[in-house]
Amino acid sequence: MGAVRRRLTRSGLSGLLVTHLPDLRYLSGFTGSSAALVVTRRSARLFTDGRYTAQAAEEVKASSVEIVSGGPAPAAVQWLAAQVGVEFAGFDPAWTTVAELARWKQALPARLRRNFLTPIAAPLVETLRLVKDEDELRIMADAALMGCRLFDHMLGFLRPGLMENEVAAELEHQARLQGAQGMSFDTIVASGIRSSLPHGRATTARLPRRGFLTLDFGIIHDGYCSDMTRTVYFGTPKPKERRAYQSVLEAQEAAVAAVSAGVSCGDVDEAARSVLRNAGLGDAFTHSTGHGVGLEIHEAPRLGAGQTSRLQAGMVVTIEPGVYLAGEFGIRIEDMVAVTRDGGWVLTPTPKALIEL
Ligand code: ZN
Ligand code: ZN
């Protein structure tokens, strides 16, 4: 809360309305699905509804709690407007619909409707969330290791002829049994020619006797997301397939090795991209090298071409180059890496040499 107040002061705002649930959770600890949090220079108050009375009392330490019967956000706006010394309240336009803003304004006295609510120029809480503290890193390392154990389990389960959906179901079932709160995104199971779709969600397609299988999945543990990808092969790869896999692996390892505090995100991307370019696969690498991860599966920073923002110790990013040859095959390898002062700590130590099943 202290950090968010300092930023509020710096941006000349006397109050902040937080409705994006991951931001709200980060600041207050509240994990329910309906709430609004207001932060002023002096106090903080969380508004939620009667379903969450007991949960809010247990989870929320850093602010007072008010149970309301209408929507929490209009109540929060009214409360803010009634505070002495709060002239303008910021909100994050990236997480506010036009309809919501209209509703919030309706909750204000007429004289405040025009100017009281101010869109903040740059994300305020998301910026704080970029750098993880020790507790967050520990949770994320556990989440990542849980993902690695799931992958190991899947190696014993996979066989040609299974439906991709069966693979996803087994993985998600095991994740629940191991204590995951859920999956951090729809599990990607892309086999055979479908592996050339970077985001091929599981379908009723059957795993081939010969060909690649890409598994990209993540679990939620204690609110934090994990994210990893491994690509395995059924049968014996053709020389072209083996070469392509080796290139992706080299690109991935080069980018992991480039991770360090102070390095620009674009330089990490280039470390992977240049390897694939030199292998003649530059055009087949159609997305950025990675992204931040935390309470949300995709957070800042983006590790893409030309990105000038710099990595900081405590950020957690994915490194996930891939190549996709339409109608043939695709390969992606993804690790989660915590940025340290002088390098990177790979949170997903599952081996990456090509596995032939
Ligand atoms: Zn992924
Ligand atoms: Zn990812």
mmCIF file of C-alpha atoms and ligand atoms in Angstrom:
data_model
loop_
_atom_site.group_PDB
_atom_site.id
_atom_site.type_symbol
_atom_site.label_atom_id
_atom_site.label_comp_id
_atom_site.label_asym_id
_atom_site.label_seq_id
_atom_site.Cartn_x
_atom_site.Cartn_y
_atom_site.Cartn_z
ATOM 1 C CA MET A 1 0.000 0.000 0.000
ATOM 2 C CA GLY A 2 2.870 2.356 0.802
ATOM 3 C CA ALA A 3 4.288 2.008 -2.690
ATOM 4 C CA VAL A 4 0.959 2.701 -4.360
ATOM 5 C CA ARG A 5 0.470 5.805 -2.183
ATOM 6 C CA ARG A 6 3.884 7.152 -3.181
ATOM 7 C CA ARG A 7 2.928 6.715 -6.817
ATOM 8 C CA LEU A 8 -0.417 8.370 -6.246
ATOM 9 C CA THR A 9 1.273 11.390 -4.742
ATOM 10 C CA ARG A 10 3.772 11.542 -7.575
ATOM 11 C CA SER A 11 1.010 11.515 -10.175
ATOM 12 C CA GLY A 12 -0.843 14.319 -8.404
ATOM 13 C CA LEU A 13 -3.880 12.212 -7.553
ATOM 14 C CA SER A 14 -5.477 12.139 -4.133
ATOM 15 C CA GLY A 15 -7.407 8.919 -4.662
ATOM 16 C CA LEU A 16 -7.368 5.749 -6.727
ATOM 17 C CA LEU A 17 -10.179 3.389 -7.642
ATOM 18 C CA VAL A 18 -9.026 -0.172 -8.300
ATOM 19 C CA THR A 19 -11.475 -2.593 -9.926
ATOM 20 C CA HIS A 20 -9.200 -4.942 -11.887
ATOM 21 C CA LEU A 21 -9.300 -8.016 -9.639
ATOM 22 C CA PRO A 22 -5.625 -9.056 -9.912
ATOM 23 C CA ASP A 23 -4.570 -5.493 -8.992
ATOM 24 C CA LEU A 24 -7.066 -5.462 -6.165
ATOM 25 C CA ARG A 25 -5.857 -8.799 -4.887
ATOM 26 C CA TYR A 26 -2.258 -7.665 -5.062
ATOM 27 C CA LEU A 27 -2.969 -4.612 -2.923
ATOM 28 C CA SER A 28 -5.502 -6.010 -0.468
ATOM 29 C CA GLY A 29 -5.223 -9.798 -0.419
ATOM 30 C CA PHE A 30 -8.900 -10.202 -1.345
ATOM 31 C CA THR A 31 -9.528 -13.123 -3.720
ATOM 32 C CA GLY A 32 -13.288 -12.815 -4.301
ATOM 33 C CA SER A 33 -14.812 -12.073 -7.684
ATOM 34 C CA SER A 34 -16.721 -8.856 -6.958
ATOM 35 C CA ALA A 35 -15.090 -5.890 -5.261
ATOM 36 C CA ALA A 36 -13.723 -2.387 -5.628
ATOM 37 C CA LEU A 37 -10.828 -0.963 -3.671
ATOM 38 C CA VAL A 38 -10.156 2.693 -3.041
ATOM 39 C CA VAL A 39 -6.845 4.046 -1.867
ATOM 40 C CA THR A 40 -6.318 7.603 -0.691
ATOM 41 C CA ARG A 41 -3.211 9.158 0.784
ATOM 42 C CA ARG A 42 -4.561 8.380 4.255
ATOM 43 C CA SER A 43 -6.753 5.311 4.059
ATOM 44 C CA ALA A 44 -7.894 2.355 2.009
ATOM 45 C CA ARG A 45 -11.298 0.718 1.865
ATOM 46 C CA LEU A 46 -12.528 -2.382 0.114
ATOM 47 C CA PHE A 47 -16.136 -2.630 -1.029
ATOM 48 C CA THR A 48 -17.725 -5.995 -1.684
ATOM 49 C CA ASP A 49 -21.094 -7.691 -1.304
ATOM 50 C CA GLY A 50 -22.704 -9.921 1.325
ATOM 51 C CA ARG A 51 -21.466 -13.165 -0.239
ATOM 52 C CA TYR A 52 -17.967 -12.212 0.811
ATOM 53 C CA THR A 53 -18.462 -10.939 4.376
ATOM 54 C CA ALA A 54 -16.527 -13.763 6.030
ATOM 55 C CA GLN A 55 -13.924 -14.093 3.278
ATOM 56 C CA ALA A 56 -13.128 -10.375 3.233
ATOM 57 C CA ALA A 57 -12.775 -10.307 7.033
ATOM 58 C CA GLU A 58 -10.275 -13.140 6.794
ATOM 59 C CA GLU A 59 -8.270 -12.039 3.763
ATOM 60 C CA VAL A 60 -8.164 -8.258 3.873
ATOM 61 C CA LYS A 61 -5.595 -6.856 6.270
ATOM 62 C CA ALA A 62 -4.358 -3.702 4.581
ATOM 63 C CA SER A 63 -7.670 -1.862 4.344
ATOM 64 C CA SER A 64 -11.068 -1.550 5.996
ATOM 65 C CA VAL A 65 -13.983 -3.442 4.472
ATOM 66 C CA GLU A 66 -17.507 -2.306 3.698
ATOM 67 C CA ILE A 67 -20.254 -4.683 2.608
ATOM 68 C CA VAL A 68 -22.651 -3.048 0.156
ATOM 69 C CA SER A 69 -25.783 -4.288 -1.552
ATOM 70 C CA GLY A 70 -25.568 -2.375 -4.860
ATOM 71 C CA GLY A 71 -22.462 -2.701 -7.059
ATOM 72 C CA PRO A 72 -19.210 -2.247 -5.117
ATOM 73 C CA ALA A 73 -17.662 0.210 -7.594
ATOM 74 C CA PRO A 74 -20.420 2.893 -7.473
ATOM 75 C CA ALA A 75 -20.332 2.689 -3.657
ATOM 76 C CA ALA A 76 -16.556 3.080 -3.771
ATOM 77 C CA VAL A 77 -16.829 6.130 -6.033
ATOM 78 C CA GLN A 78 -19.345 7.750 -3.701
ATOM 79 C CA TRP A 79 -17.149 7.102 -0.696
ATOM 80 C CA LEU A 80 -14.135 8.605 -2.461
ATOM 81 C CA ALA A 81 -16.079 11.714 -3.430
ATOM 82 C CA ALA A 82 -17.102 12.213 0.210
ATOM 83 C CA GLN A 83 -13.502 12.181 1.503
ATOM 84 C CA VAL A 84 -12.056 15.526 2.523
ATOM 85 C CA GLY A 85 -9.078 16.433 0.363
ATOM 86 C CA VAL A 86 -9.874 14.018 -2.494
ATOM 87 C CA GLU A 87 -10.389 16.227 -5.523
ATOM 88 C CA PHE A 88 -9.640 13.769 -8.292
ATOM 89 C CA ALA A 89 -9.673 10.003 -8.286
ATOM 90 C CA GLY A 90 -7.700 7.990 -10.795
ATOM 91 C CA PHE A 91 -8.910 4.812 -12.455
ATOM 92 C CA ASP A 92 -7.221 2.504 -14.925
ATOM 93 C CA PRO A 93 -8.867 2.974 -18.344
ATOM 94 C CA ALA A 94 -7.388 -0.323 -19.539
ATOM 95 C CA TRP A 95 -9.762 -2.179 -17.193
ATOM 96 C CA THR A 96 -12.823 0.056 -17.353
ATOM 97 C CA THR A 97 -15.613 -0.258 -19.900
ATOM 98 C CA VAL A 98 -17.457 2.774 -21.212
ATOM 99 C CA ALA A 99 -20.618 1.415 -19.570
ATOM 100 C CA GLU A 100 -18.911 1.076 -16.176
ATOM 101 C CA LEU A 101 -17.587 4.603 -16.298
ATOM 102 C CA ALA A 102 -21.085 5.897 -17.073
ATOM 103 C CA ARG A 103 -22.448 3.988 -14.068
ATOM 104 C CA TRP A 104 -19.752 5.341 -11.781
ATOM 105 C CA LYS A 105 -20.477 8.892 -12.924
ATOM 106 C CA GLN A 106 -24.177 8.405 -12.230
ATOM 107 C CA ALA A 107 -23.252 7.583 -8.638
ATOM 108 C CA LEU A 108 -21.559 10.998 -8.229
ATOM 109 C CA PRO A 109 -23.173 14.317 -7.394
ATOM 110 C CA ALA A 110 -23.834 16.232 -10.654
ATOM 111 C CA ARG A 111 -21.096 18.798 -10.058
ATOM 112 C CA LEU A 112 -18.411 16.076 -9.881
ATOM 113 C CA ARG A 113 -19.473 14.066 -12.904
ATOM 114 C CA ARG A 114 -17.324 15.858 -15.430
ATOM 115 C CA ASN A 115 -13.905 15.896 -13.770
ATOM 116 C CA PHE A 116 -13.737 13.817 -10.601
ATOM 117 C CA LEU A 117 -12.831 10.503 -12.235
ATOM 118 C CA THR A 118 -9.520 10.770 -14.076
ATOM 119 C CA PRO A 119 -8.025 8.043 -16.283
ATOM 120 C CA ILE A 120 -4.459 7.402 -15.164
ATOM 121 C CA ALA A 121 -1.875 7.856 -17.900
ATOM 122 C CA ALA A 122 0.195 4.760 -17.119
ATOM 123 C CA PRO A 123 -0.796 1.587 -15.272
ATOM 124 C CA LEU A 124 -0.027 2.195 -11.627
ATOM 125 C CA VAL A 125 -0.607 -1.086 -9.841
ATOM 126 C CA GLU A 126 0.539 -3.245 -12.753
ATOM 127 C CA THR A 127 3.885 -1.473 -12.620
ATOM 128 C CA LEU A 128 4.227 -2.419 -8.964
ATOM 129 C CA ARG A 129 3.313 -5.998 -9.755
ATOM 130 C CA LEU A 130 6.162 -6.320 -12.273
ATOM 131 C CA VAL A 131 8.763 -6.952 -9.603
ATOM 132 C CA LYS A 132 7.957 -9.887 -7.354
ATOM 133 C CA ASP A 133 8.999 -9.968 -3.715
ATOM 134 C CA GLU A 134 10.486 -13.024 -1.998
ATOM 135 C CA ASP A 135 7.110 -14.479 -0.994
ATOM 136 C CA GLU A 136 5.764 -14.131 -4.517
ATOM 137 C CA LEU A 137 8.889 -15.705 -6.008
ATOM 138 C CA ARG A 138 8.588 -18.662 -3.663
ATOM 139 C CA ILE A 139 4.954 -19.217 -4.662
ATOM 140 C CA MET A 140 5.809 -18.885 -8.346
ATOM 141 C CA ALA A 141 8.713 -21.324 -8.055
ATOM 142 C CA ASP A 142 6.333 -23.826 -6.421
ATOM 143 C CA ALA A 143 3.757 -23.246 -9.160
ATOM 144 C CA ALA A 144 6.381 -23.825 -11.853
ATOM 145 C CA LEU A 145 7.626 -27.016 -10.192
ATOM 146 C CA MET A 146 4.080 -28.288 -9.977
ATOM 147 C CA GLY A 147 3.894 -27.769 -13.756
ATOM 148 C CA CYS A 148 7.131 -29.719 -14.232
ATOM 149 C CA ARG A 149 5.759 -32.646 -12.217
ATOM 150 C CA LEU A 150 2.626 -32.626 -14.348
ATOM 151 C CA PHE A 151 4.712 -32.792 -17.498
ATOM 152 C CA ASP A 152 6.647 -35.771 -16.098
ATOM 153 C CA HIS A 153 3.353 -37.472 -15.371
ATOM 154 C CA MET A 154 2.150 -36.790 -18.911
ATOM 155 C CA LEU A 155 5.207 -38.468 -20.422
ATOM 156 C CA GLY A 156 3.945 -41.739 -18.976
ATOM 157 C CA PHE A 157 0.437 -41.114 -20.303
ATOM 158 C CA LEU A 158 1.027 -39.963 -23.885
ATOM 159 C CA ARG A 159 0.666 -42.447 -26.720
ATOM 160 C CA PRO A 160 -0.397 -42.301 -30.376
ATOM 161 C CA GLY A 161 -4.135 -42.558 -30.913
ATOM 162 C CA LEU A 162 -5.213 -40.586 -27.831
ATOM 163 C CA MET A 163 -7.436 -37.594 -28.463
ATOM 164 C CA GLU A 164 -5.857 -34.231 -27.737
ATOM 165 C CA ASN A 165 -8.858 -33.623 -25.470
ATOM 166 C CA GLU A 166 -7.991 -36.717 -23.443
ATOM 167 C CA VAL A 167 -4.468 -35.383 -23.005
ATOM 168 C CA ALA A 168 -5.776 -32.014 -21.791
ATOM 169 C CA ALA A 169 -8.297 -33.701 -19.501
ATOM 170 C CA GLU A 170 -5.651 -35.920 -17.914
ATOM 171 C CA LEU A 171 -3.314 -32.998 -17.402
ATOM 172 C CA GLU A 172 -6.026 -30.827 -15.857
ATOM 173 C CA HIS A 173 -7.332 -33.691 -13.702
ATOM 174 C CA GLN A 174 -3.843 -34.339 -12.333
ATOM 175 C CA ALA A 175 -3.327 -30.620 -11.765
ATOM 176 C CA ARG A 176 -6.417 -30.539 -9.549
ATOM 177 C CA LEU A 177 -5.321 -33.668 -7.682
ATOM 178 C CA GLN A 178 -1.972 -32.042 -6.964
ATOM 179 C CA GLY A 179 -3.694 -29.039 -5.444
ATOM 180 C CA ALA A 180 -3.804 -26.516 -8.297
ATOM 181 C CA GLN A 181 -6.586 -23.933 -7.999
ATOM 182 C CA GLY A 182 -7.180 -24.161 -11.732
ATOM 183 C CA MET A 183 -5.429 -23.798 -15.060
ATOM 184 C CA SER A 184 -3.969 -20.418 -15.938
ATOM 185 C CA PHE A 185 -5.279 -20.681 -19.530
ATOM 186 C CA ASP A 186 -6.921 -23.214 -21.869
ATOM 187 C CA THR A 187 -4.422 -26.046 -22.187
ATOM 188 C CA ILE A 188 -2.723 -26.155 -25.568
ATOM 189 C CA VAL A 189 -2.360 -29.642 -26.998
ATOM 190 C CA ALA A 190 -1.374 -29.407 -30.644
ATOM 191 C CA SER A 191 -0.325 -32.595 -32.411
ATOM 192 C CA GLY A 192 0.938 -33.489 -35.863
ATOM 193 C CA ILE A 193 0.206 -30.789 -38.454
ATOM 194 C CA ARG A 194 -1.789 -28.925 -35.796
ATOM 195 C CA SER A 195 1.461 -28.230 -33.930
ATOM 196 C CA SER A 196 2.022 -25.535 -36.575
ATOM 197 C CA LEU A 197 -0.765 -23.533 -34.868
ATOM 198 C CA PRO A 198 0.976 -21.540 -32.130
ATOM 199 C CA HIS A 199 -2.201 -21.535 -30.014
ATOM 200 C CA GLY A 200 -3.780 -24.839 -30.989
ATOM 201 C CA ARG A 201 -6.197 -25.631 -28.196
ATOM 202 C CA ALA A 202 -6.940 -29.307 -27.620
ATOM 203 C CA THR A 203 -9.438 -30.822 -30.072
ATOM 204 C CA THR A 204 -10.781 -34.274 -30.876
ATOM 205 C CA ALA A 205 -7.781 -34.843 -33.187
ATOM 206 C CA ARG A 206 -5.785 -37.984 -32.381
ATOM 207 C CA LEU A 207 -2.091 -38.036 -31.537
ATOM 208 C CA PRO A 208 -0.163 -39.256 -34.594
ATOM 209 C CA ARG A 209 2.102 -42.299 -34.904
ATOM 210 C CA ARG A 210 4.757 -39.982 -36.228
ATOM 211 C CA GLY A 211 4.966 -36.264 -35.544
ATOM 212 C CA PHE A 212 5.345 -33.532 -32.963
ATOM 213 C CA LEU A 213 3.137 -32.802 -30.000
ATOM 214 C CA THR A 214 3.238 -29.414 -28.305
ATOM 215 C CA LEU A 215 1.967 -29.154 -24.741
ATOM 216 C CA ASP A 216 1.645 -25.601 -23.397
ATOM 217 C CA PHE A 217 -0.041 -25.317 -20.058
ATOM 218 C CA GLY A 218 -0.036 -23.614 -16.711
ATOM 219 C CA ILE A 219 -1.614 -23.975 -13.312
ATOM 220 C CA ILE A 220 -2.735 -21.448 -10.729
ATOM 221 C CA HIS A 221 -1.182 -21.891 -7.308
ATOM 222 C CA ASP A 222 -1.954 -19.478 -4.490
ATOM 223 C CA GLY A 223 -3.245 -17.034 -7.126
ATOM 224 C CA TYR A 224 -0.068 -17.119 -9.225
ATOM 225 C CA CYS A 225 0.165 -18.566 -12.725
ATOM 226 C CA SER A 226 2.701 -20.978 -14.113
ATOM 227 C CA ASP A 227 3.404 -21.340 -17.823
ATOM 228 C CA MET A 228 5.564 -23.886 -19.635
ATOM 229 C CA THR A 229 5.787 -25.587 -23.016
ATOM 230 C CA ARG A 230 7.504 -28.744 -24.144
ATOM 231 C CA THR A 231 7.351 -30.310 -27.587
ATOM 232 C CA VAL A 232 7.888 -34.066 -27.893
ATOM 233 C CA TYR A 233 7.988 -36.396 -30.887
ATOM 234 C CA PHE A 234 6.159 -39.654 -31.584
ATOM 235 C CA GLY A 235 8.368 -41.995 -33.561
ATOM 236 C CA THR A 236 11.637 -40.969 -35.175
ATOM 237 C CA PRO A 237 11.895 -37.376 -36.424
ATOM 238 C CA LYS A 238 12.881 -36.639 -40.015
ATOM 239 C CA PRO A 239 16.218 -34.816 -40.358
ATOM 240 C CA LYS A 240 14.433 -31.506 -41.120
ATOM 241 C CA GLU A 241 12.301 -31.877 -37.990
ATOM 242 C CA ARG A 242 15.275 -32.732 -35.826
ATOM 243 C CA ARG A 243 17.244 -29.760 -37.177
ATOM 244 C CA ALA A 244 14.325 -27.400 -36.553
ATOM 245 C CA TYR A 245 13.937 -28.670 -32.987
ATOM 246 C CA GLN A 246 17.640 -28.183 -32.365
ATOM 247 C CA SER A 247 17.419 -24.606 -33.657
ATOM 248 C CA VAL A 248 14.477 -23.769 -31.390
ATOM 249 C CA LEU A 249 16.336 -25.264 -28.450
ATOM 250 C CA GLU A 250 19.467 -23.224 -29.212
ATOM 251 C CA ALA A 251 17.364 -20.088 -29.619
ATOM 252 C CA GLN A 252 15.583 -20.742 -26.345
ATOM 253 C CA GLU A 253 18.821 -21.368 -24.477
ATOM 254 C CA ALA A 254 20.420 -18.261 -25.973
ATOM 255 C CA ALA A 255 17.503 -16.130 -24.768
ATOM 256 C CA VAL A 256 17.552 -17.709 -21.289
ATOM 257 C CA ALA A 257 21.283 -16.963 -21.126
ATOM 258 C CA ALA A 258 20.611 -13.337 -22.132
ATOM 259 C CA VAL A 259 18.238 -12.733 -19.209
ATOM 260 C CA SER A 260 19.683 -10.447 -16.557
ATOM 261 C CA ALA A 261 18.701 -7.292 -14.713
ATOM 262 C CA GLY A 262 19.411 -4.251 -16.877
ATOM 263 C CA VAL A 263 19.152 -6.046 -20.214
ATOM 264 C CA SER A 264 16.513 -4.682 -22.597
ATOM 265 C CA CYS A 265 13.569 -6.903 -23.467
ATOM 266 C CA GLY A 266 14.366 -6.399 -27.153
ATOM 267 C CA ASP A 267 17.867 -7.762 -26.655
ATOM 268 C CA VAL A 268 16.529 -10.943 -25.053
ATOM 269 C CA ASP A 269 14.144 -11.329 -27.988
ATOM 270 C CA GLU A 270 16.989 -10.764 -30.434
ATOM 271 C CA ALA A 271 19.110 -13.439 -28.726
ATOM 272 C CA ALA A 272 16.482 -16.021 -29.703
ATOM 273 C CA ARG A 273 15.512 -14.458 -33.014
ATOM 274 C CA SER A 274 19.042 -14.249 -34.384
ATOM 275 C CA VAL A 275 19.621 -17.973 -33.815
ATOM 276 C CA LEU A 276 16.464 -18.822 -35.766
ATOM 277 C CA ARG A 277 17.276 -16.282 -38.473
ATOM 278 C CA ASN A 278 20.694 -17.846 -38.957
ATOM 279 C CA ALA A 279 19.042 -21.248 -39.214
ATOM 280 C CA GLY A 280 16.784 -19.940 -42.001
ATOM 281 C CA LEU A 281 13.754 -20.093 -39.689
ATOM 282 C CA GLY A 282 13.378 -16.376 -38.921
ATOM 283 C CA ASP A 283 10.062 -16.099 -40.794
ATOM 284 C CA ALA A 284 8.696 -19.146 -39.003
ATOM 285 C CA PHE A 285 9.111 -17.494 -35.586
ATOM 286 C CA THR A 286 5.895 -15.510 -35.641
ATOM 287 C CA HIS A 287 5.492 -14.208 -32.080
ATOM 288 C CA SER A 288 7.534 -12.512 -29.391
ATOM 289 C CA THR A 289 10.024 -14.385 -27.255
ATOM 290 C CA GLY A 290 8.172 -14.069 -23.977
ATOM 291 C CA HIS A 291 6.035 -12.187 -21.511
ATOM 292 C CA GLY A 292 5.826 -11.360 -17.844
ATOM 293 C CA VAL A 293 3.781 -13.694 -15.670
ATOM 294 C CA GLY A 294 2.403 -13.426 -12.149
ATOM 295 C CA LEU A 295 -1.145 -13.054 -10.844
ATOM 296 C CA GLU A 296 -2.070 -12.972 -14.535
ATOM 297 C CA ILE A 297 -0.805 -15.254 -17.252
ATOM 298 C CA HIS A 298 0.195 -12.345 -19.493
ATOM 299 C CA GLU A 299 1.697 -9.334 -17.756
ATOM 300 C CA ALA A 300 4.255 -6.732 -18.657
ATOM 301 C CA PRO A 301 6.992 -6.744 -19.774
ATOM 302 C CA ARG A 302 6.702 -8.023 -23.325
ATOM 303 C CA LEU A 303 9.892 -9.579 -24.627
ATOM 304 C CA GLY A 304 9.453 -8.637 -28.263
ATOM 305 C CA ALA A 305 11.522 -7.186 -31.091
ATOM 306 C CA GLY A 306 12.594 -3.602 -30.427
ATOM 307 C CA GLN A 307 11.211 -3.451 -26.845
ATOM 308 C CA THR A 308 13.390 -0.956 -24.996
ATOM 309 C CA SER A 309 12.130 -1.519 -21.435
ATOM 310 C CA ARG A 310 14.711 -3.168 -19.224
ATOM 311 C CA LEU A 311 14.477 -6.270 -17.085
ATOM 312 C CA GLN A 312 14.651 -5.756 -13.335
ATOM 313 C CA ALA A 313 15.626 -8.244 -10.655
ATOM 314 C CA GLY A 314 12.458 -9.902 -9.360
ATOM 315 C CA MET A 315 10.571 -9.917 -12.635
ATOM 316 C CA VAL A 316 9.357 -13.317 -13.811
ATOM 317 C CA VAL A 317 9.238 -13.782 -17.572
ATOM 318 C CA THR A 318 8.703 -16.625 -19.993
ATOM 319 C CA ILE A 319 11.201 -17.500 -22.706
ATOM 320 C CA GLU A 320 9.306 -19.282 -25.458
ATOM 321 C CA PRO A 321 10.582 -19.069 -29.014
ATOM 322 C CA GLY A 322 8.958 -21.338 -31.554
ATOM 323 C CA VAL A 323 8.832 -22.115 -35.255
ATOM 324 C CA TYR A 324 5.656 -22.860 -37.176
ATOM 325 C CA LEU A 325 5.680 -24.257 -40.701
ATOM 326 C CA ALA A 326 2.099 -24.254 -41.967
ATOM 327 C CA GLY A 327 0.923 -27.673 -43.128
ATOM 328 C CA GLU A 328 4.054 -29.328 -41.721
ATOM 329 C CA PHE A 329 4.816 -28.961 -38.033
ATOM 330 C CA GLY A 330 5.498 -26.571 -35.191
ATOM 331 C CA ILE A 331 7.841 -26.544 -32.212
ATOM 332 C CA ARG A 332 7.916 -24.354 -29.093
ATOM 333 C CA ILE A 333 9.937 -24.616 -25.899
ATOM 334 C CA GLU A 334 9.018 -22.417 -22.952
ATOM 335 C CA ASP A 335 10.519 -21.869 -19.529
ATOM 336 C CA MET A 336 9.676 -19.463 -16.737
ATOM 337 C CA VAL A 337 12.689 -17.450 -15.640
ATOM 338 C CA ALA A 338 13.033 -15.183 -12.610
ATOM 339 C CA VAL A 339 15.340 -12.249 -13.356
ATOM 340 C CA THR A 340 18.211 -11.857 -10.919
ATOM 341 C CA ARG A 341 20.895 -9.198 -10.543
ATOM 342 C CA ASP A 342 23.366 -11.105 -12.673
ATOM 343 C CA GLY A 343 21.319 -13.564 -14.678
ATOM 344 C CA GLY A 344 18.193 -15.661 -14.589
ATOM 345 C CA TRP A 345 16.847 -18.412 -12.359
ATOM 346 C CA VAL A 346 15.003 -20.999 -14.454
ATOM 347 C CA LEU A 347 11.896 -21.991 -12.493
ATOM 348 C CA THR A 348 11.016 -24.867 -14.853
ATOM 349 C CA PRO A 349 14.036 -27.221 -14.823
ATOM 350 C CA THR A 350 12.382 -29.965 -16.927
ATOM 351 C CA PRO A 351 15.007 -31.171 -19.478
ATOM 352 C CA LYS A 352 14.630 -29.832 -23.000
ATOM 353 C CA ALA A 353 16.469 -32.324 -25.229
ATOM 354 C CA LEU A 354 14.016 -33.780 -27.761
ATOM 355 C CA ILE A 355 12.040 -36.656 -26.267
ATOM 356 C CA GLU A 356 11.073 -39.392 -28.734
ATOM 357 C CA LEU A 357 8.089 -41.403 -27.543
HETATM 358 ZN ZN ZN B 1 2.797 -21.066 -22.437
HETATM 359 ZN ZN ZN B 2 3.695 -18.098 -22.276
#
